[in-house]
Amino acid sequence: MDVLDLSGNLVKSIADLPLADNVPTSFDAVPTGPRNHDWRDDAPATIYWVEAQDGGDPKKEAPIRDKVLALDAPFSAAPKEVVDLPLRYRGIRWGNNTTALVSGGRWSDRKVMTWVFNPTTKAAPTVLFDRSSQDTYNDPGTPYMKPNAAGRDVLALGGADKQTIYLLGEGASPEGSRPFVDQLNLKTRKTERWWRSEAPFYEIPVAILDTDKRLLVTRRESVEQAPNYFLRDAKKKNKLTALTTFPNPYSALGTLKKQVLQYKRADGLPLTANLYLPPNYKKSDGPLPALLEAYPTEYKDKSTAGQVKGSPYTFTRITSGSPIFWVTRGYAVLQNTSIPIVGEGDAEPNDTYIEQLVAGAKAAIDEGQRLGVVDPKRVGVMGHSYGAFMTANLLAHSNLFKAGIARSGAYNRTLTPFGFQYEQRTYWEAPQVYDKMSPFTAANKIKTPILLIHGEADNNSGTFPIQSERFYNALKGHGATARYVVLPFESHGYAARESIMHMLWEMDSWLNKYVKEAPAAPVN
């Protein structure tokens, strides 16, 4: 089965398979020698693995970067070379003795490729897809897999010659995500679309029951309708049979008003954010106190950074750490606000992290103000993990916010000297970047009230509790208004009911005191 995120979106692409074991996602460096050992899903007792041909060094010129080898039981013969790759190995989807797909990538420019190859004969693989991993508009989708007689997932191959695969895609587009099902002939490269999600619904393919009859199981939702499963006949697009009738689990919150905003940063880069307003809000009520939530993402080119994310038709799901709770408290909420950090060509995204961070946050507030729903003098900002890091930096380097909430964050990048998030340079290679990005080094500049929350047992390598402890000490040492809350026994995310309820109380109290009760902007 394909992986779905909490919003029901496909999050695993054919070209975005997991990297090699024990390899950081921000590097293409790998250990020398055999790695990624696994069993072939389509063959009995056949093990395969990968060996680097460049010494594991992605900076070294090499026509063949990785080689896949295999060995059949009883494992006494010499290994067979299966396929050579010019890029770092990302993963294989096995089909049968004549058809398999292999993916490779290069992190520096986000290049990903997928090839078709014959596992039996060591013929040169042929390119199937070649794109940027961040180019969601041109994501071809994920090949559908089905269990074979051994219970292992293999490519669902159709057609008389078994050369047709079926692709389930998120369908990102300028109008928002519109999931689809395609069939693709591997020989002719001809694609035929079975079906595509239509407004005002967001409908995602979950399983293919019959490739000949084009019968699908989908999950369908809308802004007001909770997700439910349906049997869809793709040959008869309007024929739907309900399989479940799950009710709205958040009915007590009333009807949430969601709007997907599309606006631009000062440099013209397109951005998006989900705007939520209180159920009974009227335009005559004037601008509201606001809460902005975000999680910055690095990109290597502006064209992909500006692509629209998500769908305006998804049902709103609320997790324990969601900012959406605060619409019930009279706030306008800017959720999933896009904060792209772009570095094109030889420039790395983090070279101008602070400038782009502030510009992205300001653009969102300006758009809310333009719509007349956000009071720019009463805006709070919150984030978790890398979002907490963002929050601290926004308070250190701008005057946009009245208060901040930072949960389970990292604030001193010298404590993560071998890279963080998608920064592939070490501290010793780019000390100025690490120092400039660390809100710890700017603790003396933070005058805006900040609430720090951290799990006592956080074992995430980049966010050990010492990050919040030392940052809090630095803040208090410079007279800042700061509060540090430790949740006993909690790790990077919080699980206990007591922890979550206390966290929500702390956040609500902080926002009410420093954002909601701040002087309001006059109503025009």
Short mmCIF file of C-alpha atoms in Angstrom, two decimals:
data_model
loop_
_atom_site.label_atom_id
_atom_site.label_comp_id
_atom_site.label_asym_id
_atom_site.label_seq_id
_atom_site.Cartn_x
_atom_site.Cartn_y
_atom_site.Cartn_z
CA MET A 1 0.00 0.00 0.00
CA ASP A 2 1.12 3.58 -0.56
CA VAL A 3 1.91 5.91 2.33
CA LEU A 4 -0.58 8.65 3.21
CA ASP A 5 -0.01 11.65 5.44
CA LEU A 6 -2.45 12.88 8.09
CA SER A 7 -4.36 14.79 5.42
CA GLY A 8 -4.73 11.70 3.30
CA ASN A 9 -2.23 12.85 0.70
CA LEU A 10 0.11 10.53 -1.15
CA VAL A 11 3.55 11.25 0.25
CA LYS A 12 5.64 8.60 -1.50
CA SER A 13 6.54 9.15 -5.13
CA ILE A 14 8.17 6.76 -7.54
CA ALA A 15 11.19 9.03 -7.59
CA ASP A 16 11.17 9.74 -3.87
CA LEU A 17 11.87 6.28 -2.48
CA PRO A 18 13.86 6.13 0.77
CA LEU A 19 17.55 6.76 0.50
CA ALA A 20 20.10 4.12 1.41
CA ASP A 21 20.15 2.90 5.00
CA ASN A 22 22.06 5.13 7.43
CA VAL A 23 22.50 7.88 4.84
CA PRO A 24 21.37 11.39 5.89
CA THR A 25 18.79 12.75 3.46
CA SER A 26 20.87 15.88 2.91
CA PHE A 27 23.90 13.99 1.59
CA ASP A 28 24.68 11.50 -1.16
CA ALA A 29 27.73 10.22 0.70
CA VAL A 30 27.43 6.50 1.50
CA PRO A 31 29.58 3.84 3.16
CA THR A 32 31.93 1.88 0.94
CA GLY A 33 31.21 -1.80 0.44
CA PRO A 34 27.85 -3.61 0.23
CA ARG A 35 24.79 -1.83 1.66
CA ASN A 36 20.98 -1.93 1.42
CA HIS A 37 20.73 -5.70 1.58
CA ASP A 38 17.22 -7.02 0.92
CA TRP A 39 15.31 -9.87 -0.68
CA ARG A 40 13.90 -9.64 -4.20
CA ASP A 41 10.13 -9.46 -3.85
CA ASP A 42 9.48 -11.19 -7.17
CA ALA A 43 11.91 -14.12 -6.89
CA PRO A 44 12.45 -16.95 -4.40
CA ALA A 45 15.51 -16.74 -2.12
CA THR A 46 17.37 -14.04 -4.03
CA ILE A 47 19.22 -11.37 -2.11
CA TYR A 48 20.36 -8.07 -3.62
CA TRP A 49 22.45 -5.15 -2.44
CA VAL A 50 24.12 -1.97 -3.63
CA GLU A 51 27.79 -1.02 -3.92
CA ALA A 52 29.15 2.48 -4.52
CA GLN A 53 31.49 2.86 -7.49
CA ASP A 54 32.73 6.30 -6.47
CA GLY A 55 34.16 5.40 -3.09
CA GLY A 56 30.96 6.75 -1.52
CA ASP A 57 31.99 10.32 -2.37
CA PRO A 58 29.29 12.24 -4.29
CA LYS A 59 31.80 14.97 -5.20
CA LYS A 60 33.93 12.52 -7.16
CA GLU A 61 33.33 12.30 -10.91
CA ALA A 62 32.04 8.86 -11.81
CA PRO A 63 30.02 7.64 -14.82
CA ILE A 64 28.61 4.86 -12.66
CA ARG A 65 27.85 5.93 -9.09
CA ASP A 66 26.10 2.82 -7.76
CA LYS A 67 25.84 -0.79 -8.87
CA VAL A 68 23.10 -3.26 -7.86
CA LEU A 69 24.15 -6.90 -7.45
CA ALA A 70 22.17 -10.06 -6.65
CA LEU A 71 22.82 -13.60 -5.49
CA ASP A 72 20.50 -16.62 -5.75
CA ALA A 73 20.23 -19.46 -3.24
CA PRO A 74 22.24 -21.46 -2.24
CA PHE A 75 24.48 -18.35 -2.35
CA SER A 76 27.60 -20.22 -3.41
CA ALA A 77 28.01 -18.68 -6.88
CA ALA A 78 29.49 -15.30 -7.76
CA PRO A 79 27.10 -12.34 -7.48
CA LYS A 80 25.39 -11.17 -10.67
CA GLU A 81 25.45 -7.52 -11.68
CA VAL A 82 21.86 -6.40 -12.08
CA VAL A 83 21.95 -2.70 -13.04
CA ASP A 84 24.36 0.28 -13.10
CA LEU A 85 23.22 3.75 -12.05
CA PRO A 86 24.73 7.17 -12.84
CA LEU A 87 23.03 8.59 -9.72
CA ARG A 88 22.91 7.48 -6.09
CA TYR A 89 20.56 4.52 -5.59
CA ARG A 90 17.16 5.33 -4.09
CA GLY A 91 15.22 2.07 -4.38
CA ILE A 92 13.81 -0.70 -6.57
CA ARG A 93 10.26 -1.76 -7.33
CA TRP A 94 10.36 -5.35 -8.54
CA GLY A 95 7.87 -6.65 -11.08
CA ASN A 96 8.91 -9.95 -12.64
CA ASN A 97 11.92 -11.56 -14.31
CA THR A 98 11.84 -9.07 -17.18
CA THR A 99 10.55 -5.83 -15.66
CA ALA A 100 11.56 -3.72 -12.68
CA LEU A 101 11.93 -0.03 -11.86
CA VAL A 102 14.92 1.51 -10.14
CA SER A 103 15.27 5.10 -8.88
CA GLY A 104 18.33 7.24 -8.26
CA GLY A 105 18.94 10.79 -7.20
CA ARG A 106 21.40 13.60 -6.61
CA TRP A 107 20.76 15.79 -3.60
CA SER A 108 22.70 18.89 -4.62
CA ASP A 109 20.20 19.87 -7.32
CA ARG A 110 17.29 17.62 -6.20
CA LYS A 111 17.53 15.59 -9.41
CA VAL A 112 15.70 12.24 -9.40
CA MET A 113 15.45 9.67 -12.17
CA THR A 114 13.62 6.38 -12.63
CA TRP A 115 14.69 3.69 -15.08
CA VAL A 116 13.08 0.54 -16.44
CA PHE A 117 15.42 -2.46 -16.51
CA ASN A 118 15.44 -6.20 -17.09
CA PRO A 119 16.61 -8.00 -13.91
CA THR A 120 17.62 -11.11 -15.88
CA THR A 121 19.81 -9.60 -18.59
CA LYS A 122 22.26 -6.85 -17.70
CA ALA A 123 21.07 -4.53 -20.44
CA ALA A 124 21.39 -0.78 -20.02
CA PRO A 125 18.34 0.64 -18.20
CA THR A 126 16.09 3.05 -20.07
CA VAL A 127 14.97 6.35 -18.57
CA LEU A 128 11.32 6.48 -17.55
CA PHE A 129 11.21 9.73 -15.53
CA ASP A 130 13.72 12.56 -15.10
CA ARG A 131 12.76 15.54 -12.96
CA SER A 132 13.33 17.52 -9.77
CA SER A 133 12.10 15.83 -6.63
CA GLN A 134 10.56 19.16 -5.60
CA ASP A 135 8.64 19.62 -8.85
CA THR A 136 5.27 18.41 -7.63
CA TYR A 137 3.43 19.63 -10.73
CA ASN A 138 5.28 17.07 -12.87
CA ASP A 139 5.24 14.19 -10.40
CA PRO A 140 4.08 11.19 -12.47
CA GLY A 141 2.70 9.37 -9.44
CA THR A 142 3.47 6.17 -7.57
CA PRO A 143 3.33 2.76 -9.29
CA TYR A 144 0.59 0.61 -7.84
CA MET A 145 1.86 -2.52 -6.10
CA LYS A 146 -0.06 -5.69 -5.33
CA PRO A 147 0.80 -8.83 -3.32
CA ASN A 148 2.11 -11.83 -5.26
CA ALA A 149 1.71 -15.50 -4.31
CA ALA A 150 4.40 -15.11 -1.66
CA GLY A 151 2.62 -12.14 -0.12
CA ARG A 152 5.28 -9.68 -1.28
CA ASP A 153 4.29 -6.41 -2.98
CA VAL A 154 5.35 -6.26 -6.64
CA LEU A 155 4.45 -4.02 -9.57
CA ALA A 156 0.92 -4.54 -10.82
CA LEU A 157 1.69 -5.26 -14.48
CA GLY A 158 -1.15 -5.31 -16.99
CA GLY A 159 -1.74 -5.57 -20.71
CA ALA A 160 -1.17 -8.55 -22.98
CA ASP A 161 2.60 -8.14 -22.74
CA LYS A 162 2.59 -7.25 -19.03
CA GLN A 163 4.22 -3.91 -19.81
CA THR A 164 1.56 -1.59 -18.39
CA ILE A 165 1.91 -0.06 -14.94
CA TYR A 166 -0.67 1.95 -12.99
CA LEU A 167 0.22 5.27 -11.36
CA LEU A 168 -1.54 6.83 -8.40
CA GLY A 169 -0.71 10.52 -8.12
CA GLU A 170 -1.37 13.50 -5.90
CA GLY A 171 -1.95 15.65 -8.99
CA ALA A 172 -0.50 18.91 -7.70
CA SER A 173 -1.46 21.84 -9.92
CA PRO A 174 -1.92 25.62 -9.77
CA GLU A 175 -5.56 25.00 -8.76
CA GLY A 176 -4.55 22.67 -5.95
CA SER A 177 -4.09 18.92 -5.67
CA ARG A 178 -6.31 16.76 -7.88
CA PRO A 179 -5.38 13.09 -7.35
CA PHE A 180 -5.47 10.80 -10.38
CA VAL A 181 -4.99 7.28 -11.71
CA ASP A 182 -3.02 6.77 -14.93
CA GLN A 183 -1.93 3.72 -16.84
CA LEU A 184 1.44 3.86 -18.59
CA ASN A 185 2.82 1.51 -21.22
CA LEU A 186 6.52 1.03 -20.48
CA LYS A 187 7.36 0.29 -24.11
CA THR A 188 5.42 3.00 -25.93
CA ARG A 189 5.49 5.49 -23.02
CA LYS A 190 1.84 6.22 -23.80
CA THR A 191 -0.17 7.39 -20.80
CA GLU A 192 -3.92 7.08 -20.44
CA ARG A 193 -5.78 8.78 -17.60
CA TRP A 194 -8.47 6.69 -15.94
CA TRP A 195 -9.83 9.32 -13.61
CA ARG A 196 -9.06 12.58 -11.83
CA SER A 197 -10.54 14.11 -8.69
CA GLU A 198 -13.09 16.86 -9.35
CA ALA A 199 -14.11 19.93 -7.35
CA PRO A 200 -15.67 20.48 -4.86
CA PHE A 201 -14.24 17.20 -3.53
CA TYR A 202 -10.77 15.93 -2.72
CA GLU A 203 -10.75 12.24 -3.61
CA ILE A 204 -7.68 10.06 -3.40
CA PRO A 205 -7.18 6.58 -4.89
CA VAL A 206 -6.46 3.99 -2.21
CA ALA A 207 -6.50 0.66 -4.07
CA ILE A 208 -7.14 -0.79 -7.51
CA LEU A 209 -9.47 -3.78 -7.29
CA ASP A 210 -9.66 -4.68 -10.98
CA THR A 211 -7.40 -3.21 -13.67
CA ASP A 212 -9.55 -4.50 -16.55
CA LYS A 213 -12.82 -3.17 -15.14
CA ARG A 214 -11.06 -0.10 -13.70
CA LEU A 215 -12.60 -0.52 -10.27
CA LEU A 216 -11.03 1.60 -7.52
CA VAL A 217 -11.41 2.16 -3.82
CA THR A 218 -11.09 5.88 -3.08
CA ARG A 219 -11.35 8.10 -0.06
CA ARG A 220 -13.49 11.17 -0.68
CA GLU A 221 -13.90 14.32 1.37
CA SER A 222 -14.79 17.98 1.12
CA VAL A 223 -14.49 21.04 3.33
CA GLU A 224 -17.70 20.05 5.14
CA GLN A 225 -17.80 16.27 4.61
CA ALA A 226 -15.59 13.94 6.64
CA PRO A 227 -13.49 11.42 4.67
CA ASN A 228 -15.24 8.21 3.67
CA TYR A 229 -14.38 5.29 1.43
CA PHE A 230 -16.11 4.59 -1.87
CA LEU A 231 -16.08 2.04 -4.66
CA ARG A 232 -15.57 3.95 -7.90
CA ASP A 233 -16.06 2.63 -11.40
CA ALA A 234 -13.53 4.64 -13.44
CA LYS A 235 -15.27 3.59 -16.66
CA LYS A 236 -18.44 5.19 -15.33
CA LYS A 237 -17.11 8.30 -13.65
CA ASN A 238 -20.34 9.16 -11.85
CA LYS A 239 -20.87 5.69 -10.40
CA LEU A 240 -19.94 5.74 -6.73
CA THR A 241 -20.87 3.23 -4.04
CA ALA A 242 -20.39 4.28 -0.42
CA LEU A 243 -18.40 1.80 1.65
CA THR A 244 -18.28 3.74 4.94
CA THR A 245 -20.28 6.50 6.66
CA PHE A 246 -17.89 8.00 9.20
CA PRO A 247 -19.33 11.12 10.87
CA ASN A 248 -17.54 14.43 11.42
CA PRO A 249 -15.38 13.85 14.53
CA TYR A 250 -15.08 17.61 15.10
CA SER A 251 -18.74 18.56 14.91
CA ALA A 252 -18.49 20.20 18.34
CA LEU A 253 -16.25 22.87 16.82
CA GLY A 254 -18.94 23.95 14.38
CA THR A 255 -18.36 24.62 10.69
CA LEU A 256 -14.80 25.78 10.21
CA LYS A 257 -14.32 28.41 7.53
CA LYS A 258 -11.28 27.43 5.47
CA GLN A 259 -9.82 29.43 2.62
CA VAL A 260 -6.62 28.66 0.69
CA LEU A 261 -4.83 31.96 0.21
CA GLN A 262 -2.56 32.56 -2.76
CA TYR A 263 -0.36 35.63 -2.57
CA LYS A 264 3.20 36.72 -3.32
CA ARG A 265 6.35 37.47 -1.38
CA ALA A 266 7.96 40.88 -1.92
CA ASP A 267 10.27 39.36 -4.56
CA GLY A 268 7.31 37.94 -6.50
CA LEU A 269 7.55 34.34 -5.29
CA PRO A 270 4.03 32.79 -5.07
CA LEU A 271 3.03 31.57 -1.61
CA THR A 272 0.04 29.83 -0.03
CA ALA A 273 -1.55 29.49 3.41
CA ASN A 274 -4.72 28.00 4.86
CA LEU A 275 -6.85 30.68 6.51
CA TYR A 276 -9.35 29.64 9.19
CA LEU A 277 -11.86 32.05 10.69
CA PRO A 278 -14.22 31.62 13.65
CA PRO A 279 -17.53 29.93 12.70
CA ASN A 280 -19.68 33.03 13.29
CA TYR A 281 -17.20 35.57 11.96
CA LYS A 282 -18.59 38.40 9.83
CA LYS A 283 -16.58 40.89 7.82
CA SER A 284 -18.15 43.65 9.89
CA ASP A 285 -16.43 42.18 12.96
CA GLY A 286 -13.23 43.68 11.65
CA PRO A 287 -9.65 42.36 11.89
CA LEU A 288 -8.96 39.63 14.44
CA PRO A 289 -5.98 38.65 16.54
CA ALA A 290 -4.13 36.03 14.53
CA LEU A 291 -1.93 32.98 14.96
CA LEU A 292 0.53 32.00 12.23
CA GLU A 293 1.92 28.44 12.03
CA ALA A 294 4.56 27.29 9.56
CA TYR A 295 7.45 24.92 8.86
CA PRO A 296 10.13 26.30 6.49
CA THR A 297 11.18 24.22 3.49
CA GLU A 298 14.36 24.51 1.41
CA TYR A 299 14.27 24.62 -2.40
CA LYS A 300 16.85 24.83 -5.16
CA ASP A 301 14.76 26.87 -7.60
CA LYS A 302 11.95 29.39 -7.37
CA SER A 303 9.71 27.63 -9.87
CA THR A 304 9.19 24.64 -7.57
CA ALA A 305 9.19 26.74 -4.40
CA GLY A 306 6.20 28.68 -5.71
CA GLN A 307 4.06 25.67 -6.60
CA VAL A 308 0.66 25.44 -4.90
CA LYS A 309 0.54 22.95 -2.05
CA GLY A 310 -2.53 21.03 -0.88
CA SER A 311 -6.17 21.36 -1.92
CA PRO A 312 -8.92 23.86 -1.06
CA TYR A 313 -11.34 20.94 -0.77
CA THR A 314 -9.75 18.85 1.97
CA PHE A 315 -11.58 18.20 5.20
CA THR A 316 -9.88 19.87 8.15
CA ARG A 317 -8.13 17.41 10.44
CA ILE A 318 -7.07 18.59 13.85
CA THR A 319 -4.15 17.02 15.68
CA SER A 320 -3.13 17.70 19.27
CA GLY A 321 -0.53 20.25 18.17
CA SER A 322 -2.74 22.05 15.66
CA PRO A 323 -3.14 25.85 15.71
CA ILE A 324 -6.73 25.48 14.42
CA PHE A 325 -8.10 25.16 17.97
CA TRP A 326 -7.71 28.91 18.31
CA VAL A 327 -10.46 29.76 15.83
CA THR A 328 -12.78 28.77 18.68
CA ARG A 329 -11.04 31.40 20.80
CA GLY A 330 -11.67 34.21 18.33
CA TYR A 331 -8.44 34.12 16.34
CA ALA A 332 -7.81 34.13 12.61
CA VAL A 333 -5.44 31.22 12.01
CA LEU A 334 -2.89 31.07 9.20
CA GLN A 335 -2.06 27.36 9.11
CA ASN A 336 0.53 25.57 6.98
CA THR A 337 1.85 28.93 5.85
CA SER A 338 4.42 28.37 3.12
CA ILE A 339 7.86 29.67 4.06
CA PRO A 340 10.16 28.61 1.21
CA ILE A 341 13.90 29.14 1.57
CA VAL A 342 15.40 29.18 -1.92
CA GLY A 343 19.00 28.90 -3.06
CA GLU A 344 19.45 28.70 -6.83
CA GLY A 345 22.56 27.64 -8.71
CA ASP A 346 25.69 27.69 -6.55
CA ALA A 347 23.88 29.45 -3.72
CA GLU A 348 22.56 27.35 -0.86
CA PRO A 349 19.09 28.10 0.55
CA ASN A 350 20.39 28.88 4.02
CA ASP A 351 22.77 31.57 2.75
CA THR A 352 19.80 33.97 2.96
CA TYR A 353 17.64 32.09 5.45
CA ILE A 354 16.84 35.02 7.74
CA GLU A 355 15.91 37.41 4.95
CA GLN A 356 13.62 34.90 3.24
CA LEU A 357 12.09 33.78 6.52
CA VAL A 358 11.04 37.29 7.47
CA ALA A 359 9.82 38.06 3.94
CA GLY A 360 7.62 34.95 3.88
CA ALA A 361 6.03 35.67 7.25
CA LYS A 362 5.45 39.33 6.39
CA ALA A 363 3.76 38.38 3.11
CA ALA A 364 1.27 36.16 4.95
CA ILE A 365 0.42 38.85 7.50
CA ASP A 366 0.10 41.47 4.77
CA GLU A 367 -2.35 39.25 2.86
CA GLY A 368 -4.45 38.71 5.98
CA GLN A 369 -4.47 42.44 6.57
CA ARG A 370 -5.43 43.09 2.94
CA LEU A 371 -8.42 40.78 3.36
CA GLY A 372 -9.42 42.71 6.46
CA VAL A 373 -9.35 39.68 8.76
CA VAL A 374 -5.92 39.92 10.42
CA ASP A 375 -4.94 42.63 12.86
CA PRO A 376 -1.22 43.10 12.07
CA LYS A 377 -0.63 44.53 15.56
CA ARG A 378 -1.90 41.32 17.22
CA VAL A 379 -0.25 38.34 15.57
CA GLY A 380 1.38 35.38 17.30
CA VAL A 381 3.62 32.78 15.71
CA MET A 382 4.08 29.12 16.60
CA GLY A 383 6.01 26.12 15.36
CA HIS A 384 7.22 22.67 16.34
CA SER A 385 10.77 21.35 15.85
CA TYR A 386 12.16 23.21 12.80
CA GLY A 387 9.08 25.41 13.11
CA ALA A 388 10.19 26.28 16.64
CA PHE A 389 13.59 27.24 15.26
CA MET A 390 11.74 29.44 12.77
CA THR A 391 9.67 31.03 15.54
CA ALA A 392 12.72 32.02 17.57
CA ASN A 393 14.43 33.49 14.51
CA LEU A 394 11.36 35.52 13.54
CA LEU A 395 11.25 37.04 17.02
CA ALA A 396 14.99 37.76 16.90
CA HIS A 397 15.03 39.36 13.45
CA SER A 398 11.64 41.06 12.99
CA ASN A 399 8.98 43.06 14.80
CA LEU A 400 6.07 41.29 13.13
CA PHE A 401 4.76 39.39 16.15
CA LYS A 402 3.42 40.10 19.63
CA ALA A 403 4.38 36.64 20.99
CA GLY A 404 5.86 33.31 19.95
CA ILE A 405 5.41 29.66 20.91
CA ALA A 406 8.31 27.29 20.17
CA ARG A 407 7.91 23.56 20.86
CA SER A 408 10.71 20.98 20.82
CA GLY A 409 13.09 23.22 18.93
CA ALA A 410 16.81 23.67 18.30
CA TYR A 411 18.28 27.11 18.79
CA ASN A 412 22.06 26.72 18.73
CA ARG A 413 23.32 25.24 15.47
CA THR A 414 26.83 24.66 16.81
CA LEU A 415 25.19 21.76 18.70
CA THR A 416 24.32 20.19 15.33
CA PRO A 417 27.68 20.80 13.62
CA PHE A 418 27.48 18.08 10.97
CA GLY A 419 24.37 19.41 9.29
CA PHE A 420 20.73 20.00 10.14
CA GLN A 421 17.46 19.71 8.28
CA TYR A 422 18.67 19.90 4.64
CA GLU A 423 21.87 21.84 5.26
CA GLN A 424 24.64 19.61 3.91
CA ARG A 425 27.60 21.79 4.89
CA THR A 426 29.24 21.23 8.25
CA TYR A 427 29.81 23.98 10.79
CA TRP A 428 33.49 24.13 9.84
CA GLU A 429 32.61 24.62 6.16
CA ALA A 430 30.07 27.40 6.76
CA PRO A 431 30.46 28.77 10.32
CA GLN A 432 28.94 32.11 9.39
CA VAL A 433 25.74 30.40 8.22
CA TYR A 434 25.44 28.36 11.42
CA ASP A 435 26.05 31.42 13.58
CA LYS A 436 23.68 33.70 11.71
CA MET A 437 20.90 31.12 11.72
CA SER A 438 21.19 30.36 15.43
CA PRO A 439 18.66 32.37 17.47
CA PHE A 440 20.86 31.58 20.48
CA THR A 441 23.45 34.02 19.16
CA ALA A 442 20.73 36.67 18.85
CA ALA A 443 19.13 36.02 22.25
CA ASN A 444 19.99 39.56 23.33
CA LYS A 445 17.78 40.92 20.52
CA ILE A 446 14.61 39.02 21.48
CA LYS A 447 12.23 41.34 23.31
CA THR A 448 8.98 39.67 22.20
CA PRO A 449 7.48 37.22 24.75
CA ILE A 450 8.35 33.62 23.90
CA LEU A 451 7.01 30.37 25.34
CA LEU A 452 9.37 27.39 25.09
CA ILE A 453 7.95 23.86 25.46
CA HIS A 454 10.06 20.71 25.35
CA GLY A 455 9.69 17.02 26.09
CA GLU A 456 11.95 15.96 28.95
CA ALA A 457 13.00 12.79 27.09
CA ASP A 458 13.36 14.24 23.58
CA ASN A 459 15.71 11.82 21.80
CA ASN A 460 15.65 13.53 18.41
CA SER A 461 19.33 14.06 17.61
CA GLY A 462 18.89 17.71 16.62
CA THR A 463 16.58 18.77 19.44
CA PHE A 464 17.90 17.43 22.72
CA PRO A 465 16.35 19.34 25.69
CA ILE A 466 19.64 21.17 26.26
CA GLN A 467 18.68 23.31 23.25
CA SER A 468 15.71 24.84 25.08
CA GLU A 469 17.46 24.90 28.46
CA ARG A 470 20.43 26.93 27.26
CA PHE A 471 18.31 29.17 25.04
CA TYR A 472 15.99 29.96 27.97
CA ASN A 473 18.99 30.81 30.16
CA ALA A 474 20.32 33.13 27.47
CA LEU A 475 16.94 34.84 27.10
CA LYS A 476 16.42 35.35 30.82
CA GLY A 477 20.00 36.54 31.19
CA HIS A 478 19.12 39.40 28.84
CA GLY A 479 15.84 40.24 30.54
CA ALA A 480 13.52 38.70 27.95
CA THR A 481 9.93 37.74 28.73
CA ALA A 482 10.24 33.96 28.46
CA ARG A 483 8.67 30.84 29.96
CA TYR A 484 10.11 27.33 29.74
CA VAL A 485 7.77 24.34 30.16
CA VAL A 486 9.15 20.80 30.47
CA LEU A 487 6.77 17.89 29.81
CA PRO A 488 7.83 14.86 31.89
CA PHE A 489 8.62 11.61 30.07
CA GLU A 490 7.71 13.10 26.66
CA SER A 491 9.88 12.73 23.57
CA HIS A 492 9.99 14.91 20.44
CA GLY A 493 6.23 14.65 20.03
CA TYR A 494 3.87 14.57 22.98
CA ALA A 495 1.57 11.62 23.68
CA ALA A 496 0.10 11.66 27.20
CA ARG A 497 -3.29 13.25 27.67
CA GLU A 498 -1.97 15.19 30.66
CA SER A 499 0.92 16.59 28.59
CA ILE A 500 -1.26 17.61 25.68
CA MET A 501 -3.89 19.27 27.84
CA HIS A 502 -1.25 21.16 29.79
CA MET A 503 0.48 22.21 26.56
CA LEU A 504 -2.79 23.59 25.18
CA TRP A 505 -3.46 25.47 28.43
CA GLU A 506 0.02 26.99 28.38
CA MET A 507 -0.37 28.06 24.75
CA ASP A 508 -3.84 29.49 25.26
CA SER A 509 -2.79 31.45 28.33
CA TRP A 510 0.26 32.83 26.52
CA LEU A 511 -1.65 33.89 23.44
CA ASN A 512 -4.47 35.47 25.42
CA LYS A 513 -2.07 37.49 27.56
CA TYR A 514 0.36 38.68 24.92
CA VAL A 515 -1.63 38.63 21.66
CA LYS A 516 -5.38 38.76 22.20
CA GLU A 517 -5.27 41.33 24.98
CA ALA A 518 -2.84 43.59 23.11
CA PRO A 519 -4.36 46.85 21.80
CA ALA A 520 -6.44 46.14 18.69
CA ALA A 521 -6.18 47.91 15.37
CA PRO A 522 -9.09 50.28 14.63
CA VAL A 523 -11.92 48.97 12.41
CA ASN A 524 -12.14 50.89 9.14
#
